[in-house]
Short mmCIF file of C-alpha atoms in Angstrom, two decimals:
data_model
loop_
_atom_site.label_atom_id
_atom_site.label_comp_id
_atom_site.label_asym_id
_atom_site.label_seq_id
_atom_site.Cartn_x
_atom_site.Cartn_y
_atom_site.Cartn_z
CA MET A 1 -13.12 -111.27 2.90
CA LYS A 2 -16.22 -111.63 5.03
CA ILE A 3 -19.06 -109.16 4.51
CA TYR A 4 -21.55 -108.39 7.23
CA SER A 5 -24.80 -106.48 6.72
CA GLY A 6 -26.84 -105.05 9.54
CA ILE A 7 -29.71 -104.40 7.12
CA VAL A 8 -31.83 -107.27 5.77
CA LEU A 9 -34.70 -106.60 3.40
CA ALA A 10 -37.98 -107.80 4.85
CA SER A 11 -39.07 -108.91 1.40
CA VAL A 12 -37.40 -108.80 -2.00
CA LEU A 13 -40.67 -107.82 -3.59
CA SER A 14 -43.93 -106.70 -2.04
CA ALA A 15 -46.94 -109.01 -2.16
CA SER A 16 -48.52 -106.98 -4.94
CA LEU A 17 -45.51 -107.59 -7.15
CA VAL A 18 -45.33 -111.30 -6.40
CA CYS A 19 -48.94 -111.66 -7.51
CA ALA A 20 -48.52 -109.52 -10.60
CA GLU A 21 -49.11 -111.13 -13.97
CA ASN A 22 -45.87 -109.63 -15.33
CA LEU A 23 -43.27 -109.36 -12.57
CA THR A 24 -40.78 -107.28 -14.59
CA GLN A 25 -43.36 -104.70 -15.66
CA ALA A 26 -44.75 -104.46 -12.13
CA ASN A 27 -41.24 -103.96 -10.74
CA VAL A 28 -40.52 -101.13 -13.18
CA GLU A 29 -43.83 -99.45 -12.39
CA LYS A 30 -43.29 -99.70 -8.63
CA ALA A 31 -39.74 -98.33 -8.90
CA ASN A 32 -41.02 -95.36 -10.92
CA GLU A 33 -43.79 -94.76 -8.39
CA VAL A 34 -41.27 -94.54 -5.53
CA ILE A 35 -38.93 -92.34 -7.58
CA GLU A 36 -41.72 -89.94 -8.56
CA ALA A 37 -42.77 -89.53 -4.92
CA ALA A 38 -39.16 -88.83 -3.88
CA VAL A 39 -38.71 -86.27 -6.67
CA GLU A 40 -41.71 -84.33 -5.39
CA VAL A 41 -40.36 -84.32 -1.82
CA PHE A 42 -36.99 -83.11 -3.11
CA GLY A 43 -38.45 -80.02 -4.76
CA GLY A 44 -40.00 -81.46 -7.89
CA ASP A 45 -38.71 -82.02 -11.42
CA ASP A 46 -38.17 -78.36 -12.26
CA ARG A 47 -36.18 -77.46 -9.16
CA LEU A 48 -33.98 -80.55 -9.40
CA SER A 49 -33.36 -79.90 -13.09
CA ASP A 50 -32.54 -76.26 -12.41
CA ILE A 51 -29.63 -77.11 -10.10
CA SER A 52 -26.57 -75.96 -12.02
CA SER A 53 -24.01 -75.95 -9.19
CA ILE A 54 -23.59 -76.95 -5.55
CA VAL A 55 -20.87 -75.77 -3.17
CA VAL A 56 -20.48 -77.42 0.24
CA GLN A 57 -18.10 -76.36 2.99
CA HIS A 58 -17.63 -79.28 5.38
CA GLU A 59 -15.70 -80.77 8.26
CA SER A 60 -15.38 -84.45 9.10
CA VAL A 61 -14.08 -86.97 11.54
CA ASN A 62 -12.68 -90.04 9.81
CA VAL A 63 -12.87 -93.10 12.03
CA ALA A 64 -9.96 -95.22 10.86
CA VAL A 65 -11.69 -98.61 10.79
CA GLY A 66 -9.05 -101.15 9.78
CA GLN A 67 -6.68 -98.24 9.12
CA SER A 68 -5.63 -97.34 12.65
CA HIS A 69 -2.23 -97.50 14.30
CA LYS A 70 -3.26 -100.69 16.08
CA ALA A 71 -5.06 -103.68 14.63
CA GLU A 72 -7.96 -103.55 17.08
CA PRO A 73 -10.40 -100.92 18.44
CA PRO A 74 -10.64 -98.23 19.60
CA TRP A 75 -10.00 -96.87 16.12
CA ASP A 76 -8.11 -93.63 15.53
CA ARG A 77 -10.26 -90.55 14.87
CA ASN A 78 -8.81 -88.08 12.37
CA PRO A 79 -10.16 -84.58 11.61
CA THR A 80 -10.44 -83.09 8.12
CA ALA A 81 -11.97 -79.92 6.67
CA GLY A 82 -12.57 -78.70 3.16
CA ILE A 83 -14.82 -77.53 0.39
CA THR A 84 -16.37 -79.46 -2.50
CA ALA A 85 -18.23 -78.10 -5.50
CA VAL A 86 -19.81 -79.41 -8.67
CA ASP A 87 -20.86 -77.61 -11.86
CA LEU A 88 -23.41 -79.97 -13.38
CA GLY A 89 -24.00 -78.10 -16.60
CA ASN A 90 -20.33 -77.93 -17.60
CA GLY A 91 -19.02 -81.16 -16.07
CA ARG A 92 -16.71 -79.36 -13.66
CA PHE A 93 -15.75 -80.51 -10.17
CA VAL A 94 -13.41 -79.33 -7.43
CA THR A 95 -12.55 -80.56 -3.95
CA LYS A 96 -9.97 -79.16 -1.53
CA ASN A 97 -9.24 -80.82 1.81
CA SER A 98 -6.77 -80.54 4.67
CA GLY A 99 -6.21 -82.60 7.78
CA SER A 100 -4.08 -85.26 9.40
CA GLY A 101 -4.17 -88.86 10.49
CA SER A 102 -2.25 -92.15 10.43
CA GLY A 103 1.04 -90.27 10.32
CA PHE A 104 0.03 -88.14 7.35
CA GLU A 105 -0.55 -84.42 7.04
CA PHE A 106 -2.28 -83.23 3.87
CA ASP A 107 -3.55 -80.08 2.23
CA ASN A 108 -4.51 -80.82 -1.34
CA GLY A 109 -7.15 -80.61 -4.01
CA THR A 110 -8.45 -81.84 -7.34
CA ILE A 111 -9.89 -79.73 -10.14
CA ILE A 112 -11.77 -81.36 -13.02
CA ASP A 113 -12.24 -78.77 -15.74
CA GLY A 114 -11.27 -80.10 -19.16
CA GLU A 115 -7.74 -79.13 -20.15
CA ALA A 116 -7.43 -77.07 -16.94
CA SER A 117 -7.87 -80.17 -14.72
CA ALA A 118 -5.18 -80.47 -12.08
CA GLN A 119 -4.05 -82.07 -8.84
CA LEU A 120 -2.98 -79.55 -6.19
CA ASP A 121 -0.58 -80.09 -3.30
CA TYR A 122 -0.43 -77.05 -1.07
CA ARG A 123 2.11 -78.59 1.35
CA ALA A 124 4.56 -79.09 -1.50
CA GLY A 125 3.48 -75.93 -3.34
CA THR A 126 2.84 -77.79 -6.60
CA PHE A 127 0.18 -78.63 -9.16
CA ALA A 128 0.09 -81.16 -11.98
CA THR A 129 -2.23 -81.16 -14.97
CA ILE A 130 -4.48 -84.24 -15.21
CA ALA A 131 -4.02 -85.58 -18.72
CA GLU A 132 -7.26 -87.61 -18.83
CA PRO A 133 -9.80 -86.01 -16.46
CA ASP A 134 -12.89 -88.08 -15.59
CA PHE A 135 -15.79 -86.05 -14.19
CA ASP A 136 -17.97 -89.03 -13.24
CA THR A 137 -15.23 -90.81 -11.31
CA ALA A 138 -14.00 -87.67 -9.55
CA SER A 139 -17.43 -86.37 -8.59
CA GLY A 140 -18.94 -89.76 -7.74
CA PRO A 141 -18.06 -89.69 -4.00
CA PHE A 142 -19.71 -86.26 -3.64
CA MET A 143 -22.83 -87.36 -5.54
CA ARG A 144 -23.20 -90.41 -3.31
CA VAL A 145 -23.29 -88.31 -0.12
CA THR A 146 -25.65 -85.63 -1.47
CA PRO A 147 -29.24 -86.98 -1.38
CA ALA A 148 -30.62 -84.37 -3.79
CA MET A 149 -28.08 -85.53 -6.36
CA LEU A 150 -28.93 -89.19 -5.77
CA VAL A 151 -32.63 -88.44 -6.31
CA ARG A 152 -31.85 -86.46 -9.46
CA GLN A 153 -29.66 -89.26 -10.79
CA VAL A 154 -32.13 -92.07 -10.06
CA ARG A 155 -34.79 -89.96 -11.80
CA ASP A 156 -32.55 -89.48 -14.83
CA ARG A 157 -31.54 -93.14 -14.87
CA ALA A 158 -34.95 -94.59 -14.04
CA GLN A 159 -34.65 -96.94 -17.02
CA ASN A 160 -32.10 -99.00 -15.07
CA ALA A 161 -33.74 -98.64 -11.65
CA TYR A 162 -35.34 -101.63 -9.90
CA TYR A 163 -37.62 -102.01 -6.90
CA LEU A 164 -36.09 -104.12 -4.14
CA GLY A 165 -39.01 -104.17 -1.73
CA GLU A 166 -39.91 -102.93 1.73
CA THR A 167 -37.93 -103.20 4.95
CA THR A 168 -37.94 -101.85 8.47
CA VAL A 169 -34.77 -100.40 9.99
CA ASP A 170 -34.67 -99.06 13.54
CA GLY A 171 -38.47 -99.05 13.61
CA GLU A 172 -38.85 -97.03 10.40
CA ALA A 173 -40.47 -98.48 7.26
CA TYR A 174 -38.60 -97.98 3.98
CA GLU A 175 -39.14 -98.65 0.30
CA VAL A 176 -35.89 -99.53 -1.45
CA VAL A 177 -34.91 -98.77 -5.04
CA GLY A 178 -31.60 -99.78 -6.62
CA PHE A 179 -29.91 -98.36 -9.69
CA SER A 180 -26.51 -98.07 -11.35
CA MET A 181 -24.68 -94.74 -11.32
CA ALA A 182 -22.29 -93.73 -14.09
CA VAL A 183 -19.39 -95.50 -12.33
CA GLY A 184 -19.02 -98.07 -9.58
CA PRO A 185 -21.26 -100.83 -8.19
CA ALA A 186 -25.03 -100.45 -8.05
CA ILE A 187 -26.44 -98.46 -5.12
CA SER A 188 -29.65 -99.01 -3.15
CA LEU A 189 -31.67 -96.01 -1.94
CA TYR A 190 -33.83 -96.23 1.21
CA PHE A 191 -36.88 -93.92 1.08
CA GLU A 192 -39.08 -93.52 4.14
CA LYS A 193 -42.41 -95.08 3.25
CA ASP A 194 -44.50 -92.27 4.74
CA SER A 195 -42.42 -89.16 4.03
CA HIS A 196 -40.53 -90.42 0.93
CA MET A 197 -37.35 -88.77 2.28
CA LEU A 198 -34.05 -90.43 1.38
CA ARG A 199 -32.46 -91.42 4.69
CA ARG A 200 -30.05 -94.21 3.79
CA SER A 201 -28.23 -95.83 0.89
CA GLU A 202 -25.80 -98.70 0.52
CA ARG A 203 -23.65 -100.58 -1.96
CA VAL A 204 -21.16 -103.44 -1.92
CA LEU A 205 -17.58 -102.75 -2.99
CA PRO A 206 -15.71 -105.89 -4.13
CA GLY A 207 -12.85 -106.60 -1.74
CA PHE A 208 -14.04 -104.09 0.86
CA GLY A 209 -17.62 -105.08 1.68
CA LEU A 210 -20.81 -103.25 2.56
CA VAL A 211 -20.74 -99.44 2.50
CA GLU A 212 -23.72 -97.66 4.09
CA TYR A 213 -24.59 -93.96 3.95
CA ARG A 214 -26.96 -92.31 6.43
CA PHE A 215 -28.36 -88.80 5.94
CA HIS A 216 -29.47 -86.52 8.77
CA ASP A 217 -30.68 -83.01 9.61
CA TYR A 218 -32.19 -81.80 6.37
CA GLU A 219 -32.56 -78.09 5.66
CA ILE A 220 -34.38 -76.47 2.74
CA ILE A 221 -32.14 -74.54 0.34
CA SER A 222 -33.65 -73.09 -2.86
CA GLY A 223 -36.73 -75.22 -2.23
CA ILE A 224 -34.73 -78.48 -2.05
CA PRO A 225 -33.84 -80.55 1.05
CA PHE A 226 -30.09 -80.83 1.64
CA ASN A 227 -28.62 -82.88 4.46
CA LYS A 228 -26.49 -81.07 7.04
CA LYS A 229 -24.87 -84.31 8.20
CA PHE A 230 -24.06 -87.76 6.92
CA GLU A 231 -22.43 -90.89 8.29
CA LEU A 232 -20.60 -93.59 6.38
CA TYR A 233 -20.39 -97.14 7.73
CA LEU A 234 -18.04 -99.84 6.47
CA ASN A 235 -19.22 -103.39 7.22
CA GLY A 236 -21.27 -102.06 10.11
CA ASP A 237 -18.53 -99.87 11.63
CA GLN A 238 -18.81 -96.10 11.61
CA ASN A 239 -16.15 -94.78 9.23
CA VAL A 240 -16.92 -91.10 8.51
CA VAL A 241 -19.03 -88.46 10.23
CA ARG A 242 -19.34 -85.29 8.14
CA THR A 243 -21.02 -82.01 8.98
CA ASN A 244 -21.95 -79.73 6.09
CA LEU A 245 -21.29 -76.27 7.52
CA LYS A 246 -22.65 -74.34 4.55
CA THR A 247 -24.35 -75.40 1.33
CA ARG A 248 -24.87 -73.01 -1.57
CA VAL A 249 -26.82 -73.70 -4.76
CA ASN A 250 -26.45 -72.15 -8.22
CA VAL A 251 -23.49 -69.93 -7.40
CA PRO A 252 -20.46 -69.26 -9.67
CA LEU A 253 -17.51 -71.64 -9.26
CA ASP A 254 -14.86 -69.81 -11.30
CA ASP A 255 -12.82 -68.71 -8.27
CA LEU A 256 -12.60 -72.31 -7.03
CA MET A 257 -11.57 -73.73 -10.41
CA ILE A 258 -8.20 -71.96 -10.60
CA ALA A 259 -4.83 -73.41 -9.58
CA GLU A 260 -3.18 -70.71 -7.47
CA SER A 261 -0.47 -68.82 -9.36
CA SER A 262 2.05 -69.43 -6.58
CA LEU A 263 1.97 -73.21 -7.20
CA ARG A 264 4.86 -74.75 -9.13
CA GLU A 265 3.89 -76.92 -12.11
CA LEU A 266 4.89 -80.60 -12.25
CA PRO A 267 4.69 -82.98 -15.22
CA ALA A 268 1.15 -84.01 -16.14
CA VAL A 269 -0.58 -86.88 -14.35
CA VAL A 270 -1.12 -89.70 -16.86
CA ALA A 271 -2.81 -93.09 -16.60
CA ASP A 272 -0.98 -95.58 -14.39
CA GLU A 273 -1.17 -98.68 -16.58
CA LEU A 274 -0.40 -102.17 -15.27
CA ALA A 275 3.28 -102.79 -15.98
CA ARG A 276 6.31 -104.84 -14.94
CA HIS A 277 9.54 -103.09 -13.97
CA ASP A 278 12.83 -105.02 -13.88
CA ILE A 279 14.60 -103.70 -10.78
CA ALA A 280 17.51 -106.18 -10.68
CA GLU A 281 18.23 -109.70 -11.88
CA GLY A 282 15.19 -111.71 -10.77
CA VAL A 283 13.61 -108.76 -8.88
CA TYR A 284 10.45 -107.21 -10.30
CA LEU A 285 8.08 -104.40 -9.28
CA ILE A 286 4.69 -105.07 -10.87
CA GLY A 287 1.51 -103.01 -10.68
CA GLY A 288 -0.58 -100.10 -11.82
CA ASN A 289 -3.46 -97.87 -10.72
CA GLY A 290 -1.45 -96.87 -7.66
CA THR A 291 -0.71 -100.32 -6.18
CA TYR A 292 2.47 -102.36 -6.63
CA ALA A 293 4.04 -105.57 -5.37
CA MET A 294 7.63 -106.79 -5.45
CA PHE A 295 8.48 -110.29 -6.69
CA VAL A 296 11.83 -111.93 -5.93
CA GLU A 297 12.91 -115.00 -7.90
CA MET A 298 14.68 -117.70 -5.90
CA ASP A 299 16.12 -121.02 -7.14
CA ASP A 300 12.81 -122.94 -7.15
CA TYR A 301 10.14 -120.45 -6.15
CA VAL A 302 9.14 -116.79 -5.90
CA ILE A 303 8.68 -114.51 -2.89
CA ALA A 304 5.99 -111.83 -3.24
CA ALA A 305 5.95 -108.72 -1.06
CA GLY A 306 2.80 -106.63 -0.74
CA GLY A 307 -0.87 -107.47 -0.32
CA ALA A 308 -2.73 -104.52 -1.87
CA ALA A 309 -5.36 -104.75 -4.61
CA GLY A 310 -4.81 -106.62 -7.85
CA ILE A 311 -2.29 -109.26 -6.75
CA SER A 312 -3.73 -111.83 -9.16
CA ASP A 313 -3.14 -109.51 -12.15
CA ARG A 314 0.40 -108.84 -10.97
CA ILE A 315 1.13 -112.56 -10.67
CA GLU A 316 -0.22 -113.06 -14.18
CA LEU A 317 2.25 -110.48 -15.49
CA LEU A 318 5.04 -112.15 -13.50
CA ARG A 319 4.31 -115.41 -15.34
CA GLU A 320 5.51 -113.83 -18.58
CA VAL A 321 9.07 -113.92 -17.23
CA VAL A 322 8.90 -116.51 -14.43
CA ALA A 323 6.55 -119.19 -15.70
CA ASP A 324 7.68 -122.31 -13.89
CA LYS A 325 8.16 -121.30 -10.25
CA PRO A 326 5.36 -121.15 -7.69
CA VAL A 327 4.78 -118.22 -5.36
CA LYS A 328 5.91 -119.81 -2.10
CA TYR A 329 5.63 -116.78 0.22
CA GLY A 330 3.36 -113.74 0.21
CA VAL A 331 4.63 -111.08 2.63
CA LEU A 332 2.12 -108.56 4.01
CA THR A 333 3.44 -105.19 5.11
CA HIS A 334 0.82 -104.35 7.75
CA HIS A 335 -2.77 -104.85 8.86
CA HIS A 336 -4.61 -102.04 7.05
CA PHE A 337 -7.53 -103.41 5.05
CA ASP A 338 -6.18 -102.20 1.70
CA HIS A 339 -2.97 -104.15 2.36
CA VAL A 340 -4.53 -107.52 3.18
CA LEU A 341 -6.63 -107.78 0.01
CA GLY A 342 -4.09 -110.17 -1.47
CA VAL A 343 -4.47 -112.78 1.27
CA SER A 344 -7.08 -114.85 -0.57
CA VAL A 345 -4.97 -114.75 -3.77
CA TYR A 346 -1.90 -116.06 -1.95
CA GLU A 347 -4.15 -118.65 -0.31
CA GLU A 348 -5.33 -119.80 -3.74
CA GLU A 349 -1.72 -119.92 -4.99
CA GLY A 350 -0.87 -122.28 -2.11
CA ALA A 351 1.64 -119.78 -0.73
CA THR A 352 2.56 -119.26 2.90
CA VAL A 353 1.35 -115.84 4.02
CA VAL A 354 3.88 -113.95 6.14
CA ALA A 355 2.62 -111.27 8.54
CA ALA A 356 3.45 -109.61 11.83
CA LYS A 357 2.41 -111.71 14.81
CA ALA A 358 0.16 -108.92 16.08
CA HIS A 359 -1.78 -108.96 12.78
CA GLU A 360 -2.67 -112.66 12.76
CA ASN A 361 -6.38 -112.18 13.50
CA VAL A 362 -6.80 -109.54 10.80
CA VAL A 363 -5.02 -111.71 8.23
CA ARG A 364 -7.06 -114.82 9.02
CA GLU A 365 -10.29 -112.79 8.76
CA ALA A 366 -9.20 -111.62 5.30
CA ALA A 367 -8.69 -115.20 4.10
CA ASP A 368 -11.33 -117.38 2.46
CA ASN A 369 -10.65 -120.03 5.10
CA GLY A 370 -8.78 -118.37 7.94
CA GLU A 371 -8.50 -121.47 10.12
CA LEU A 372 -6.72 -123.41 7.38
CA LEU A 373 -4.61 -120.52 6.09
CA ASN A 374 -0.92 -121.37 5.86
CA LEU A 375 0.37 -118.45 7.91
CA GLU A 376 3.83 -117.73 9.30
CA THR A 377 4.09 -114.85 11.74
CA VAL A 378 7.06 -112.60 12.46
CA ASN A 379 7.87 -111.24 15.92
CA ASP A 380 11.08 -109.48 14.95
CA ARG A 381 12.55 -110.83 11.72
CA MET A 382 12.81 -113.91 9.56
CA GLU A 383 15.23 -114.86 6.80
CA ILE A 384 14.55 -116.86 3.66
CA ARG A 385 17.59 -118.03 1.73
CA ASP A 386 18.78 -120.49 -0.89
CA SER A 387 21.87 -120.73 -3.10
CA SER A 388 20.86 -117.69 -5.18
CA ARG A 389 20.09 -115.04 -2.54
CA ARG A 390 18.76 -114.26 0.90
CA VAL A 391 15.68 -112.24 1.74
CA GLN A 392 14.95 -110.76 5.16
CA VAL A 393 11.52 -109.80 6.48
CA ILE A 394 11.95 -107.30 9.32
CA ASP A 395 9.43 -105.65 11.62
CA ILE A 396 10.73 -102.09 11.89
CA GLY A 397 7.66 -100.77 13.74
CA PRO A 398 6.35 -98.87 15.45
CA THR A 399 6.05 -95.92 13.09
CA ALA A 400 3.55 -93.07 13.14
CA HIS A 401 1.45 -95.04 10.62
CA THR A 402 1.29 -98.51 12.17
CA GLU A 403 2.41 -100.30 15.30
CA HIS A 404 4.06 -103.07 13.26
CA LEU A 405 5.53 -102.70 9.75
CA LEU A 406 7.16 -105.54 7.82
CA VAL A 407 9.70 -104.50 5.21
CA THR A 408 11.21 -106.96 2.76
CA TRP A 409 14.96 -106.42 2.56
CA LEU A 410 17.47 -107.83 0.08
CA PRO A 411 20.77 -107.01 1.83
CA GLU A 412 23.13 -108.04 -0.99
CA GLU A 413 21.19 -106.11 -3.63
CA GLY A 414 20.41 -103.22 -1.29
CA ILE A 415 16.70 -103.30 -2.27
CA LEU A 416 13.89 -102.62 0.21
CA PHE A 417 10.11 -102.92 -0.23
CA GLU A 418 7.73 -101.01 2.06
CA ALA A 419 4.21 -99.57 2.07
CA ASP A 420 2.68 -96.21 3.01
CA HIS A 421 5.77 -94.47 4.40
CA PHE A 422 7.89 -93.17 1.54
CA SER A 423 6.48 -93.14 -1.96
CA MET A 424 8.19 -91.37 -4.84
CA PRO A 425 5.96 -89.18 -7.03
CA ARG A 426 5.53 -90.61 -10.50
CA ALA A 427 7.24 -87.50 -11.86
CA GLY A 428 9.15 -84.58 -10.43
CA SER A 429 10.95 -84.18 -7.12
CA VAL A 430 9.82 -85.42 -3.72
CA GLY A 431 7.60 -83.33 -1.48
CA PRO A 432 8.14 -82.42 2.18
CA ALA A 433 8.12 -85.42 4.52
CA VAL A 434 5.06 -86.26 6.58
CA THR A 435 5.33 -87.70 10.09
CA SER A 436 5.13 -91.31 8.91
CA THR A 437 8.10 -90.71 6.58
CA ARG A 438 10.16 -89.24 9.41
CA THR A 439 9.48 -92.19 11.70
CA PHE A 440 10.22 -94.58 8.82
CA ALA A 441 13.61 -92.96 8.27
CA ALA A 442 14.35 -93.24 12.00
CA ALA A 443 13.32 -96.92 11.98
CA LEU A 444 15.65 -97.70 9.06
CA LYS A 445 18.54 -96.09 10.94
CA GLU A 446 17.71 -97.96 14.14
CA ASN A 447 17.70 -101.27 12.26
CA GLY A 448 20.93 -100.52 10.40
CA ILE A 449 19.26 -100.62 6.98
CA GLN A 450 20.79 -98.43 4.24
CA PRO A 451 18.92 -99.23 1.00
CA ARG A 452 20.32 -98.53 -2.42
CA LEU A 453 16.77 -98.60 -3.78
CA MET A 454 13.43 -98.33 -1.97
CA LEU A 455 10.33 -99.76 -3.64
CA SER A 456 6.85 -98.68 -2.59
CA ALA A 457 3.46 -100.36 -2.66
CA HIS A 458 2.06 -97.16 -4.19
CA SER A 459 4.57 -95.98 -6.79
CA PRO A 460 6.29 -97.46 -9.85
CA ARG A 461 9.32 -95.27 -9.25
CA PRO A 462 12.11 -96.49 -6.94
CA GLY A 463 13.54 -94.02 -4.46
CA THR A 464 17.00 -93.68 -2.97
CA MET A 465 18.37 -92.62 0.39
CA GLN A 466 19.22 -89.30 -1.25
CA ASP A 467 15.55 -88.89 -2.22
CA LEU A 468 14.50 -89.73 1.32
CA GLN A 469 16.93 -87.22 2.79
CA GLU A 470 15.75 -84.56 0.35
CA SER A 471 12.17 -85.12 1.53
CA LEU A 472 13.23 -84.91 5.18
CA ASN A 473 15.06 -81.63 4.53
CA LYS A 474 12.19 -79.94 2.71
CA GLY A 475 9.96 -77.55 4.59
CA VAL A 476 6.24 -77.20 4.07
CA VAL A 477 5.50 -74.52 1.48
CA MET A 478 3.19 -71.74 2.67
CA VAL A 479 0.82 -71.17 -0.25
CA SER A 480 -1.55 -68.22 -0.37
CA LYS A 481 -4.90 -69.64 -1.47
CA GLU A 482 -6.30 -66.96 -3.74
#
């Protein structure tokens, strides 16, 4: 995948560092100098250390870059609203959000609070205990968009901070310090050279590219600057615009940390380990961590369906049962960036990538060498067959989620693979259908497809037509948020 950066450091190290007798020591000293100046601007050591909790009520517009209904701009703009809070002293975190977009309606939340940690789904009226809560992973996105928390963390982790140099962006001079947070790739912080305010940060996510954060409209709360607005850019494209409507510091969080009594309990959420599931003779669903691919064994080769993250690991697990047959086809469901991550893996395997005709440009851009990519496009449907079975790839779009959607259909076995439209929960019964699920069901009917089993790119659990109908029949639960 190509990565584009609109920000280029004017120099990796300033002239004073280049001339220093000991470059490493000079770098550490310069990083600490920048950090100390920023700490003072953000209220000083004592005030930053005294922050015990932060509560932010916010509303956002998510610009669906690479996630829109169509494969090209203008991108869909989807509204969300919610509240996020962190209890730093006790390692507690909560976020609750509602909104819609890409054919989905959601009203949910996450609570990280030791044994009381839970995932909440207000539309379905359910909650599930989180068996292995992880405060750092759950709270990380909030920390990265809260400058005061970034300054506090870089102060506390100064031993692994490094000075990157000076640069000018949009006419403003910055000093840049990088460091590693508790989880995720390293992040670079852009401090204004004159004011020492944190205005920007950025990091590179493998497979996704450059993520930039921009902080605006500071206000002083409890002696500390907090941003009232931030923007997130993905590879140079605006992706999120958030307005912080109200920020409170050092207030009790107990009322937010409770799963409402009207919610129905589901089985606990446990780790989704990488695993292989035998669906039928020569048909496997392989994945973990929320992403799955289907593999279909033919006489002399294998057909893979799905292009989400981790395809190489899934192929490796396939080799334990199908060691001697190459992956000849890699079928992509649709153009969203999280579903074309497997293109370069299929390219390396020497497979032919199969995609909707309208998604050709997106797929070639996701490849290591797009011009030479072996790509076969589908306008309506294609069929692959040999003496053992036949496999159909059918464009059943449009749906509410995407203009074109390729499903992989095994008509004799009655097995269908799809992405993002109907995903069984890992435990418990299905929830009420969202708009994308309703349009998916209508598309299956229009194309005369009646699956015995439906496999999803985001669940290890196959669904049935009965499950789908149950979801369609369920109404949204009206939960009183106490």
